[in-house]
mmCIF file of C-alpha atoms in Angstrom:
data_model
loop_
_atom_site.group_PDB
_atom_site.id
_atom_site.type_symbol
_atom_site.label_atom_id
_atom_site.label_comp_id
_atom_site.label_asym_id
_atom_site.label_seq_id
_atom_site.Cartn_x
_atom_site.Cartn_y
_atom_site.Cartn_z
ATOM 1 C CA UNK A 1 0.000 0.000 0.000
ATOM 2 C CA UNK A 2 0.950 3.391 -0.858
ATOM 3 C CA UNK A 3 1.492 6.324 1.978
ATOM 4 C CA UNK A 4 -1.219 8.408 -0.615
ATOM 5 C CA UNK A 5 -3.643 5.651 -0.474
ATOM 6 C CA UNK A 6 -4.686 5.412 2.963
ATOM 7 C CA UNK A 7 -6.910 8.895 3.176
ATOM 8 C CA UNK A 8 -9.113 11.052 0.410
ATOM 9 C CA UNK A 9 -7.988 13.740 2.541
ATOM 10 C CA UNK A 10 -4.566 14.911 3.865
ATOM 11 C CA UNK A 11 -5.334 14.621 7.593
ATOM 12 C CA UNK A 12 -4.478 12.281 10.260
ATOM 13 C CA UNK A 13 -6.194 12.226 13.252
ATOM 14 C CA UNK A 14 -3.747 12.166 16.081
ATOM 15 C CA UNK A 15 -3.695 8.564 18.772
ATOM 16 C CA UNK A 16 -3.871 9.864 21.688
ATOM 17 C CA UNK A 17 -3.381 7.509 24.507
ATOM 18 C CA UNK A 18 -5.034 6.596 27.639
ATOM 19 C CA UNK A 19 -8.904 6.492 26.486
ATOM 20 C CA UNK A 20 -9.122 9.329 24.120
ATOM 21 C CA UNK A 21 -8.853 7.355 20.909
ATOM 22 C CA UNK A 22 -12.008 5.358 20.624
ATOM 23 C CA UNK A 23 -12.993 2.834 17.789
ATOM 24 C CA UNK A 24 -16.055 5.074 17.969
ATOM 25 C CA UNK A 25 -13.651 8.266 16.871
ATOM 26 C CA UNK A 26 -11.185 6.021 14.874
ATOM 27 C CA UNK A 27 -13.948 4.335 12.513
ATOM 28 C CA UNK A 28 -15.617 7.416 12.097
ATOM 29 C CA UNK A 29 -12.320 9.822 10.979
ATOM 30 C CA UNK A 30 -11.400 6.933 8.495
ATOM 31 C CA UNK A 31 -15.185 6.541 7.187
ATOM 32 C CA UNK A 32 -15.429 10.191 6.799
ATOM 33 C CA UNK A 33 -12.080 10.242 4.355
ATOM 34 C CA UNK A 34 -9.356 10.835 6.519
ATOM 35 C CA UNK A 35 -6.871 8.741 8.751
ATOM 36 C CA UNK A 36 -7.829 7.021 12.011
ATOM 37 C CA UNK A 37 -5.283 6.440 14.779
ATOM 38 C CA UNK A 38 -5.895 3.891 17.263
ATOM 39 C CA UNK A 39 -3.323 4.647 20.303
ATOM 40 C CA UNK A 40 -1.798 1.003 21.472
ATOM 41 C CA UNK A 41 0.434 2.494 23.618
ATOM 42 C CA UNK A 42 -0.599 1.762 27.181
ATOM 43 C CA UNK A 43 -2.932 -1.292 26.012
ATOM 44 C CA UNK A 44 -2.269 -5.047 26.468
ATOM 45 C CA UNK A 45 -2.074 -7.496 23.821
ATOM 46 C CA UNK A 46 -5.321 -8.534 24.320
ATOM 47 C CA UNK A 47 -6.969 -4.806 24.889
ATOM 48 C CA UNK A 48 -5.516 -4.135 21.461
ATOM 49 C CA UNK A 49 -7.012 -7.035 19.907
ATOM 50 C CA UNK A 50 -10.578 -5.859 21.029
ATOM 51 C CA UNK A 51 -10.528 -2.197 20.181
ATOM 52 C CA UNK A 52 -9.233 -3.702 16.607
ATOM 53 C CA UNK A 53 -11.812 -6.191 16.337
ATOM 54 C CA UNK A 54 -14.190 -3.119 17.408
ATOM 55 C CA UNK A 55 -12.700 -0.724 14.548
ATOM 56 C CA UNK A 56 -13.435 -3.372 11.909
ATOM 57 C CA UNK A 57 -16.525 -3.670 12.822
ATOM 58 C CA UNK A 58 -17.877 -0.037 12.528
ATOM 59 C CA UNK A 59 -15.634 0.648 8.873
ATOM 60 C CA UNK A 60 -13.812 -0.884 6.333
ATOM 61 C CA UNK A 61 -11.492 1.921 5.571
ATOM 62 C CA UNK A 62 -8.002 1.978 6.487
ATOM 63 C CA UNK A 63 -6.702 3.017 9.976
ATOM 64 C CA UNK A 64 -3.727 3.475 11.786
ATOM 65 C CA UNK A 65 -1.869 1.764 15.139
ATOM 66 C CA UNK A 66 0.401 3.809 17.258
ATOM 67 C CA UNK A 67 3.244 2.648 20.283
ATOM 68 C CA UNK A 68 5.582 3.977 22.106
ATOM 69 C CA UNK A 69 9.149 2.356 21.735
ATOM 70 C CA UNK A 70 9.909 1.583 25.118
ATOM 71 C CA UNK A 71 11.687 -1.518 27.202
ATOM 72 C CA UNK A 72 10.215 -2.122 31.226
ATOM 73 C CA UNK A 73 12.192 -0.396 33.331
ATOM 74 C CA UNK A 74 13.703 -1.919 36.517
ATOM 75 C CA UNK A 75 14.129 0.949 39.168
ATOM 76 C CA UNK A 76 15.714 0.343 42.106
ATOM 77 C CA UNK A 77 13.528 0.486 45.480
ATOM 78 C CA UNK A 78 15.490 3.508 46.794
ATOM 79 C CA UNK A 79 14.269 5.220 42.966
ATOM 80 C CA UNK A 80 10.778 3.853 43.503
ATOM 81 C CA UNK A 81 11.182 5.596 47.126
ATOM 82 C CA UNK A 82 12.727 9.141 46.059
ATOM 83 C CA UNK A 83 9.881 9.291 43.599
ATOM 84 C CA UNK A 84 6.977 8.494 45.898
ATOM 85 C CA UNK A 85 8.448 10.772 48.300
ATOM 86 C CA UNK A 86 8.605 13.798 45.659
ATOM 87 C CA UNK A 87 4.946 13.131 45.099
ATOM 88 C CA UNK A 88 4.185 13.467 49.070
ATOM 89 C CA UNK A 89 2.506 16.649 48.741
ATOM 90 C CA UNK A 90 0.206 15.738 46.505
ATOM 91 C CA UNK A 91 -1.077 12.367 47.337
ATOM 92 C CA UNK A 92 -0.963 13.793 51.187
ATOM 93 C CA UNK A 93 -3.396 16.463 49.698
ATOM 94 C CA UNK A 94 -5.510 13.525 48.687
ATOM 95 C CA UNK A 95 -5.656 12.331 52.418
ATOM 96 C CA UNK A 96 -3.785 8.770 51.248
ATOM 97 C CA UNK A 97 -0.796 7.438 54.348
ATOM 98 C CA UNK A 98 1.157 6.286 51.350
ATOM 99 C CA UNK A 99 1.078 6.381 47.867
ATOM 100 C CA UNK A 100 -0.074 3.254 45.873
ATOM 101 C CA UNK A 101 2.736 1.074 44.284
ATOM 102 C CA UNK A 102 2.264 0.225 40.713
ATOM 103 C CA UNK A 103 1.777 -3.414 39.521
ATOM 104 C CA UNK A 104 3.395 -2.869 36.019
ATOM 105 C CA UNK A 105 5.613 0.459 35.032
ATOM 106 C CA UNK A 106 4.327 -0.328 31.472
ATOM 107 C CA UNK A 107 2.874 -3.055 28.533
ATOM 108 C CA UNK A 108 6.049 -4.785 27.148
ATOM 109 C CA UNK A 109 6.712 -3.729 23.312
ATOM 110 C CA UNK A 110 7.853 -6.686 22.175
ATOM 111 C CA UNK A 111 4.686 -8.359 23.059
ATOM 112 C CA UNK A 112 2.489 -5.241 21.381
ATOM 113 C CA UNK A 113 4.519 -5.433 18.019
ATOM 114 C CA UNK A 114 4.138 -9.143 17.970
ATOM 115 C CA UNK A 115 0.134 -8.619 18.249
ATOM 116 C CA UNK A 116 0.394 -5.546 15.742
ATOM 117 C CA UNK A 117 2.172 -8.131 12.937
ATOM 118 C CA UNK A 118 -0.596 -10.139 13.236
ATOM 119 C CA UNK A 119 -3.623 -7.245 13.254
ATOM 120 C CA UNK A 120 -2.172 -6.106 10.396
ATOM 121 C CA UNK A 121 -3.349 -2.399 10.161
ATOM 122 C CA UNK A 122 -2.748 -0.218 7.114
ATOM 123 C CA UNK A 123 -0.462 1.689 8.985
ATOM 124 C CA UNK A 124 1.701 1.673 12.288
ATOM 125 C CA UNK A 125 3.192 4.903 14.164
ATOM 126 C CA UNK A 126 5.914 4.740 16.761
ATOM 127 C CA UNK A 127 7.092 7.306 18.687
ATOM 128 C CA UNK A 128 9.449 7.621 22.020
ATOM 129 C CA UNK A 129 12.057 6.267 20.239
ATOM 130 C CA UNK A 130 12.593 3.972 16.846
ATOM 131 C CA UNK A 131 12.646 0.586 15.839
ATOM 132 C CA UNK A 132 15.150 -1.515 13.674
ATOM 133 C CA UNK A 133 15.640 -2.022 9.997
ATOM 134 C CA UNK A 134 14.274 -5.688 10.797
ATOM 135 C CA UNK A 135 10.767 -4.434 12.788
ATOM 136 C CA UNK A 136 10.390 -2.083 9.907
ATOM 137 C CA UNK A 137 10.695 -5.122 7.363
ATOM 138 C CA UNK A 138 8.715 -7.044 8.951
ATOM 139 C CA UNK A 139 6.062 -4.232 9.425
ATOM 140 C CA UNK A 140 6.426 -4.340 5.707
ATOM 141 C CA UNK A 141 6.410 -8.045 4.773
ATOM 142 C CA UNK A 142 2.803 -8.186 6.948
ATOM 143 C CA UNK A 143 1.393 -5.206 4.619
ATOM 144 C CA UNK A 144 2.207 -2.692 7.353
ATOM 145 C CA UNK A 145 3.517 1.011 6.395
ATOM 146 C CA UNK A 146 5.860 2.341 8.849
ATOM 147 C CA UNK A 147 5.690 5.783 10.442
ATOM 148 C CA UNK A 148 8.116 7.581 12.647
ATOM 149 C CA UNK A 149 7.622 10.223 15.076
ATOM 150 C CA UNK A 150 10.377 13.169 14.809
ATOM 151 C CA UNK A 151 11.135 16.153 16.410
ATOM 152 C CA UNK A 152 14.238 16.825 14.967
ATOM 153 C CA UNK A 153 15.546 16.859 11.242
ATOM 154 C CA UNK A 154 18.245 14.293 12.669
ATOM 155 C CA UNK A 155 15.339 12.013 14.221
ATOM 156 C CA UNK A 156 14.091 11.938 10.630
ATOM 157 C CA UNK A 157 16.672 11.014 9.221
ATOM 158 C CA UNK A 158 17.130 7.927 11.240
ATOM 159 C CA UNK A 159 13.802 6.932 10.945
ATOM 160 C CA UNK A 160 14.388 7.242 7.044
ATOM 161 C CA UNK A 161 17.687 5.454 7.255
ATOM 162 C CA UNK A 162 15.869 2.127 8.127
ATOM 163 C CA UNK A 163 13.462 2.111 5.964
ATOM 164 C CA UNK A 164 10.317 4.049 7.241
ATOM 165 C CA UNK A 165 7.473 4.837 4.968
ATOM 166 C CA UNK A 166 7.049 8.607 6.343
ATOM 167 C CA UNK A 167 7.869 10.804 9.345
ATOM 168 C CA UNK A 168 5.903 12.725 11.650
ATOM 169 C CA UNK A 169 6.933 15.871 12.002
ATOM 170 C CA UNK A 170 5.640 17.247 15.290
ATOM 171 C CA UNK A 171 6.676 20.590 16.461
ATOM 172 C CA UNK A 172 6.933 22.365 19.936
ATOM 173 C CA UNK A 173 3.568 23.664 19.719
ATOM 174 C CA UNK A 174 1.926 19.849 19.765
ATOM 175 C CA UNK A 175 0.109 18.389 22.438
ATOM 176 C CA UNK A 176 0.921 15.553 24.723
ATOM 177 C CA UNK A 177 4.268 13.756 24.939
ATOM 178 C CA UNK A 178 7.581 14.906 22.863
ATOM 179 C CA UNK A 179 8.503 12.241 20.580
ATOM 180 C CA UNK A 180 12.328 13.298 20.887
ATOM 181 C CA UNK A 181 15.227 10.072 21.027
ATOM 182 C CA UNK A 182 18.005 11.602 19.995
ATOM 183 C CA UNK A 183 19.736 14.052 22.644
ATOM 184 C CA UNK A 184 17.896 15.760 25.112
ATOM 185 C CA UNK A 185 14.180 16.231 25.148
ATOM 186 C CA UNK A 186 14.668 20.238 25.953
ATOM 187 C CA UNK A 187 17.254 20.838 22.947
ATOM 188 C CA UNK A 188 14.297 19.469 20.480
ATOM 189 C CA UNK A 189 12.654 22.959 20.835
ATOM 190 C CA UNK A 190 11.853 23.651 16.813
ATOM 191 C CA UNK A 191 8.316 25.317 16.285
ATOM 192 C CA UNK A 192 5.643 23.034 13.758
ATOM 193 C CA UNK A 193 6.821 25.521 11.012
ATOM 194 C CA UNK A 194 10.337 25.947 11.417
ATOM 195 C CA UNK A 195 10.649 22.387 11.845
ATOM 196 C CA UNK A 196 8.187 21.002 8.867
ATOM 197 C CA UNK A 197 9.911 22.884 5.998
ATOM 198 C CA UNK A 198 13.209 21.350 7.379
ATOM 199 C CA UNK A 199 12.502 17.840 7.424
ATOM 200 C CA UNK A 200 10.694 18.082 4.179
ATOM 201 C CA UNK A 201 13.486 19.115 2.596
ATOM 202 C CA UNK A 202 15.742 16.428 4.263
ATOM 203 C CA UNK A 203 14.537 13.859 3.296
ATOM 204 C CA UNK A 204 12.790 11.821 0.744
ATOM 205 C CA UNK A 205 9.738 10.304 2.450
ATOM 206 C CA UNK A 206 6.381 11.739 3.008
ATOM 207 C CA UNK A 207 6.420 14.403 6.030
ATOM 208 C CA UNK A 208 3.262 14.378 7.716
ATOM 209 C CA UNK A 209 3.000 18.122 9.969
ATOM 210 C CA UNK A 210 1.802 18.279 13.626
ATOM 211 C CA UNK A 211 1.844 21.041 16.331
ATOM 212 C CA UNK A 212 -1.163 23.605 16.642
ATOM 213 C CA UNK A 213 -2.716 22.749 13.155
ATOM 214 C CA UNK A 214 -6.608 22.774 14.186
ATOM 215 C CA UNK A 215 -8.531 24.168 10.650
ATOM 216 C CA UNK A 216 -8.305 24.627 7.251
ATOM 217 C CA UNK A 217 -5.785 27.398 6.950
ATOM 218 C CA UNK A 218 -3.232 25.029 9.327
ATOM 219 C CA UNK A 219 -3.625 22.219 7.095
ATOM 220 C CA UNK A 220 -2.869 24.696 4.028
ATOM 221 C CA UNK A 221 -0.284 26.337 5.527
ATOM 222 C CA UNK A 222 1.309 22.894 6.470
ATOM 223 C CA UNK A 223 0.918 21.812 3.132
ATOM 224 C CA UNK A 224 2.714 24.194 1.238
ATOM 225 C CA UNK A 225 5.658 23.700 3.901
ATOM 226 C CA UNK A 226 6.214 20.536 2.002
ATOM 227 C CA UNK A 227 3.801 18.167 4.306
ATOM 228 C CA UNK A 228 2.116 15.738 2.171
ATOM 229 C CA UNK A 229 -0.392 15.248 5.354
ATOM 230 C CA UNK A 230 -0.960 16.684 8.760
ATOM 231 C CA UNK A 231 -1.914 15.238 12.421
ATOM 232 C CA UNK A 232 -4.131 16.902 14.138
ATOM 233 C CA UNK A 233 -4.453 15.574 18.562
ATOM 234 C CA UNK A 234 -6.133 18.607 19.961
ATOM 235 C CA UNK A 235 -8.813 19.310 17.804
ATOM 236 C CA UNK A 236 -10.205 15.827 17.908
ATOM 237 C CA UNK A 237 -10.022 15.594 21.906
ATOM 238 C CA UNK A 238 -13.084 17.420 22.090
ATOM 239 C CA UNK A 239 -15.450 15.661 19.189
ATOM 240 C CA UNK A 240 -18.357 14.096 20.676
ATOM 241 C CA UNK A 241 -16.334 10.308 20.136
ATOM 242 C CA UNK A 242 -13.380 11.100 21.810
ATOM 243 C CA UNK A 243 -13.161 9.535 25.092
ATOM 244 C CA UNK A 244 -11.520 11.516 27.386
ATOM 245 C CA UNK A 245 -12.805 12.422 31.036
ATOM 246 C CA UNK A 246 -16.270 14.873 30.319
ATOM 247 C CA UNK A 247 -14.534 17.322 33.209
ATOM 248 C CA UNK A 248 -11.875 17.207 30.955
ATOM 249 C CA UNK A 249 -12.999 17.705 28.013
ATOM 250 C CA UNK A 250 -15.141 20.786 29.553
ATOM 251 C CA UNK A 251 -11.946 22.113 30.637
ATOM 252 C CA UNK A 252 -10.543 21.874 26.988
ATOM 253 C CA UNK A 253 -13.902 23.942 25.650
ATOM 254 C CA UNK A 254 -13.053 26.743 28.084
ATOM 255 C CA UNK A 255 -9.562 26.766 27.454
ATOM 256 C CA UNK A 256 -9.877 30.683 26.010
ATOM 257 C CA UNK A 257 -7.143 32.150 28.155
ATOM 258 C CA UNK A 258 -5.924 29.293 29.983
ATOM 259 C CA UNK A 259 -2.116 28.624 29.641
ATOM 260 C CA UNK A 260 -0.687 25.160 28.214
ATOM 261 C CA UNK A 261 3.063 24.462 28.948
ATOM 262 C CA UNK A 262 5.549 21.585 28.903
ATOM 263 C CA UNK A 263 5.776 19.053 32.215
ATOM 264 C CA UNK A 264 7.628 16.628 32.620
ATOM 265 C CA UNK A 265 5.986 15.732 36.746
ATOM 266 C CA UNK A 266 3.028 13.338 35.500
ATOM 267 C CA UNK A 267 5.114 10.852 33.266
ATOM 268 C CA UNK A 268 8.908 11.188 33.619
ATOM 269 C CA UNK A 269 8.919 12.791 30.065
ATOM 270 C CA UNK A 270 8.009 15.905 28.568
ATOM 271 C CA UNK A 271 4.518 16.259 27.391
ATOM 272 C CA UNK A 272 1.954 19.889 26.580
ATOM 273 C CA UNK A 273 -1.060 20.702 28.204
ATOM 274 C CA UNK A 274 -3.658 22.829 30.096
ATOM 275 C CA UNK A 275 -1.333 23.915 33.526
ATOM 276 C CA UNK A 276 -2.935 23.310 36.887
ATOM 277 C CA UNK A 277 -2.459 22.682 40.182
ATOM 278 C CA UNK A 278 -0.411 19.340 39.656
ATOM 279 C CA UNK A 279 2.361 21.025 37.527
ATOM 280 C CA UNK A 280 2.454 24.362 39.487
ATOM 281 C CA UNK A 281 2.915 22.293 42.816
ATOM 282 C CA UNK A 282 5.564 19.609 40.935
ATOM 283 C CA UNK A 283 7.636 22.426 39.349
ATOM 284 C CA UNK A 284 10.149 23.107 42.204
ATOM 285 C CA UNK A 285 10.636 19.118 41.644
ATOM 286 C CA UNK A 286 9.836 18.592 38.178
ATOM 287 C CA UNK A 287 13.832 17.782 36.679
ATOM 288 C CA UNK A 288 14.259 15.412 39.859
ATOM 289 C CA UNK A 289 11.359 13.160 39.027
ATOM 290 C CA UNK A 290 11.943 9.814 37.779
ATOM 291 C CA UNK A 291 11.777 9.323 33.604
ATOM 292 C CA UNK A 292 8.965 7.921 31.899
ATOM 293 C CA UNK A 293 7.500 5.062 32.159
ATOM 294 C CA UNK A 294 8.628 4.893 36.008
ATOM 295 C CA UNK A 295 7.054 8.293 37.335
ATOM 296 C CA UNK A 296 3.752 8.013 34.576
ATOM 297 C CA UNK A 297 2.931 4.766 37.133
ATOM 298 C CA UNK A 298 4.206 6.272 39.678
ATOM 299 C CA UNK A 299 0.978 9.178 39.346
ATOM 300 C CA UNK A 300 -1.317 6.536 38.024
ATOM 301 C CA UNK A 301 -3.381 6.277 41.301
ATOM 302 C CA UNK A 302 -3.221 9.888 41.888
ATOM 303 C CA UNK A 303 -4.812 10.251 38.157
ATOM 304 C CA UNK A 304 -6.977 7.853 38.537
ATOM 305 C CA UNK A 305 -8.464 9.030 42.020
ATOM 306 C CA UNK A 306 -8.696 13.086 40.259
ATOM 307 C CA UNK A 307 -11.043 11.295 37.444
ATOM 308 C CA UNK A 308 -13.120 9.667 40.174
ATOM 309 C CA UNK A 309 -13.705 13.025 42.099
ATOM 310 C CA UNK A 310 -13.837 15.201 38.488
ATOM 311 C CA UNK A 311 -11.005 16.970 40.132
ATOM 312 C CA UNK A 312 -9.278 18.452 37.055
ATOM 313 C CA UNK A 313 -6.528 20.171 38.955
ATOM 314 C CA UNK A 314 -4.913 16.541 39.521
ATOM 315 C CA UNK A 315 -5.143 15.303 35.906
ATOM 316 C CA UNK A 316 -3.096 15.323 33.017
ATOM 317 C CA UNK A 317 -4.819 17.617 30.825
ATOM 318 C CA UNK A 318 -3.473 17.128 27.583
ATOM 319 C CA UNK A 319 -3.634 19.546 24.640
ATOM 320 C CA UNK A 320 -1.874 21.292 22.026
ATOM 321 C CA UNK A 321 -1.078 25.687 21.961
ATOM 322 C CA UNK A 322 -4.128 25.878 19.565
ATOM 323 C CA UNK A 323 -6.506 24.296 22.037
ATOM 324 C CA UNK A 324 -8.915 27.313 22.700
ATOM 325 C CA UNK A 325 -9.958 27.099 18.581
ATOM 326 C CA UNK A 326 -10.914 23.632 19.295
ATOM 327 C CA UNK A 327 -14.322 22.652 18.040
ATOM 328 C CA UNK A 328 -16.641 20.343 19.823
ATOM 329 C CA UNK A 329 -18.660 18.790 17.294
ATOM 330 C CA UNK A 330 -19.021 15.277 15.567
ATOM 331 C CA UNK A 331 -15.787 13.620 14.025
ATOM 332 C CA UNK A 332 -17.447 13.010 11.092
ATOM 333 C CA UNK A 333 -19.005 16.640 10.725
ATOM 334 C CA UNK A 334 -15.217 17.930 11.616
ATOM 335 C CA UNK A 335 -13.821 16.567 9.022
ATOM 336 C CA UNK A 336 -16.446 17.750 6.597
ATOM 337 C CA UNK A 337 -15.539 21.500 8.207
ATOM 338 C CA UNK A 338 -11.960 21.123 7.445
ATOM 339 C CA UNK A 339 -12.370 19.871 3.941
ATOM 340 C CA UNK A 340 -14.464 22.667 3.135
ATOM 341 C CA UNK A 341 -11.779 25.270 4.618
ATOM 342 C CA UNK A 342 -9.014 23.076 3.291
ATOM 343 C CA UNK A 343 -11.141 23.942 -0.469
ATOM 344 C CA UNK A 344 -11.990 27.808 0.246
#
């Protein structure tokens, strides 16, 4: 399969892990002429074969997988300890003695690749780091195209060195986790259009654009920076399929005004979105907490217990800098917006 044929129209709706990704908001992005991502990331083999068996049922168009590269981390005790203890004040806020251990720091890769050979998707995306020149052939012996996430021109030129079918381009601006792996996450700075024009021009693989791209003039304006596609995360977050928390999603509606930064205090790794009380009281601590995947199970409970009481100060709010022009609406009726703007 050819990177033009899966989508009538240039846009990619971004995976966005933990719940917001749907088969409801995948099927219905594909069966409206664009992309579907299905985020794999933190699911289990068998999770992932569910939400694909649910995808196939609701459209036969084609549709996307995305991971995080990632091996299980073994942390000391005394690591496990110095991180728990950073998070005192807030779990102590929460009226807890101690805070919750996790019972996995994170879904094992090799086991998630091994499912995604065999549920043979149009299309994978990776991001967090980058496979080998033998995943990507098998990705492409099983009918797969291979995508890499990039936030550097150097990042997309690795990706292209082993054999990837396109890169994702994904600039400052984007919401959610960095995809950086080469050097350190804050050196990968490079706004969506400083940074699209000069990976297009490096290298010879389709450059899909992401980072604050939420209507028609984005996408255009993308386009004629040499993307052949864009991603968009943030505007989908609030369609009407999405699944993230509804106190969250409120808070994304009424983001007019409300600042989104980088954090690196819920996960270990540095990831955009709406500030609140979490990030302003882990700031003094942020660069000591431990990386991702140890500290993003370290603040599972905490998350989890902020979703139970709609407590939006405690949860990771994910979103992009163009989150205030988000538009909540159907997925399917989005995309019909942006193709119309994408045409005016």
């Amino acid at each position: 399969m050819e990177f033009s044929s899966l989508f009538r129209l240039p846009i990619i709706q971004g995976p966005m892990a933990g719940g917001a990704t749907t088969p409801e908001l995948v099927a219905a992005v594909s069966n409206a002429g664009a992309l579907g991502s299905f985020a794999g990331s933190l699911l289990s083999p068998a999770a992932l074969r569910t939400g694909v068996e649910r995808i196939r049922s609701l459209t036969t168009q084609a549709f996307l997988l995305n991971f995080f590269v990632q091996r299980t981390p073994a942390p000391s005790s005394e690591e496990v300890e110095r991180g728990a203890e950073l998070l005192r004040p807030v779990w102590e806020s929460l009226g807890w003695s101690a805070l919750p251990q996790p019972k996995q720091w994170c879904e094992d890769f090799d086991a998630q690749f091994e499912t995604l050979l065999d549920l043979r998707p149009a299309a994978a995306s990776f991001t967090f780091g980058i496979l080998d020149a033998v995943q990507v052939e098998r990705l492409h012996a099983a009918g797969i195209l291979a995508i890499g996430t990039v936030t550097t021109v150097d990042e997309a030129l690795a990706w292209q060195s082993i054999g990837a079918d396109a890169v994702i381009a994904s600039g400052i601006e984007a919401g959610g986790h960095r995809g950086t792996f080469i050097g350190r996450q804050e050196d990968a700075t490079l706004t969506a259009r400083e940074l699209w024009p000069a990976v297009a021009q490096a290298v010879d693989i389709p450059v899909i654009a992401a980072g604050g791209i939420m209507d028609g003039n984005d996408i255009k304006a993308a386009l004629a920076l040499g993307a052949a596609a864009v991603q968009m995360g943030t505007a989908f977050l609030v369609t009407i399929e999405s699944g993230i928390h509804p106190a969250y999603k409120q808070r994304l509606v009424e983001a007019e005004g409300q600042p989104t930064r980088l954090t690196r205090s819920f996960s270990g790794r540095y990831a955009r979105g709406i500030e609140n009380r979490f990030m302003r009281q882990m700031a003094p601590v942020e660069a000591q907490v431990p990386p991702y995947p140890v500290q993003n199970a370290l603040t599972g409970s905490i998350r989890a217990a902020a979703a139970t009481s709609n407590d939006t100060e405690l949860m990771s709010l994910w979103a992009g800098t163009g989150v205030a022009r988000a538009r909540p609406m159907p997925a399917e009726q989005l995309i019909a917006l942006l193709a119309s703007e994408l045409q005016s």
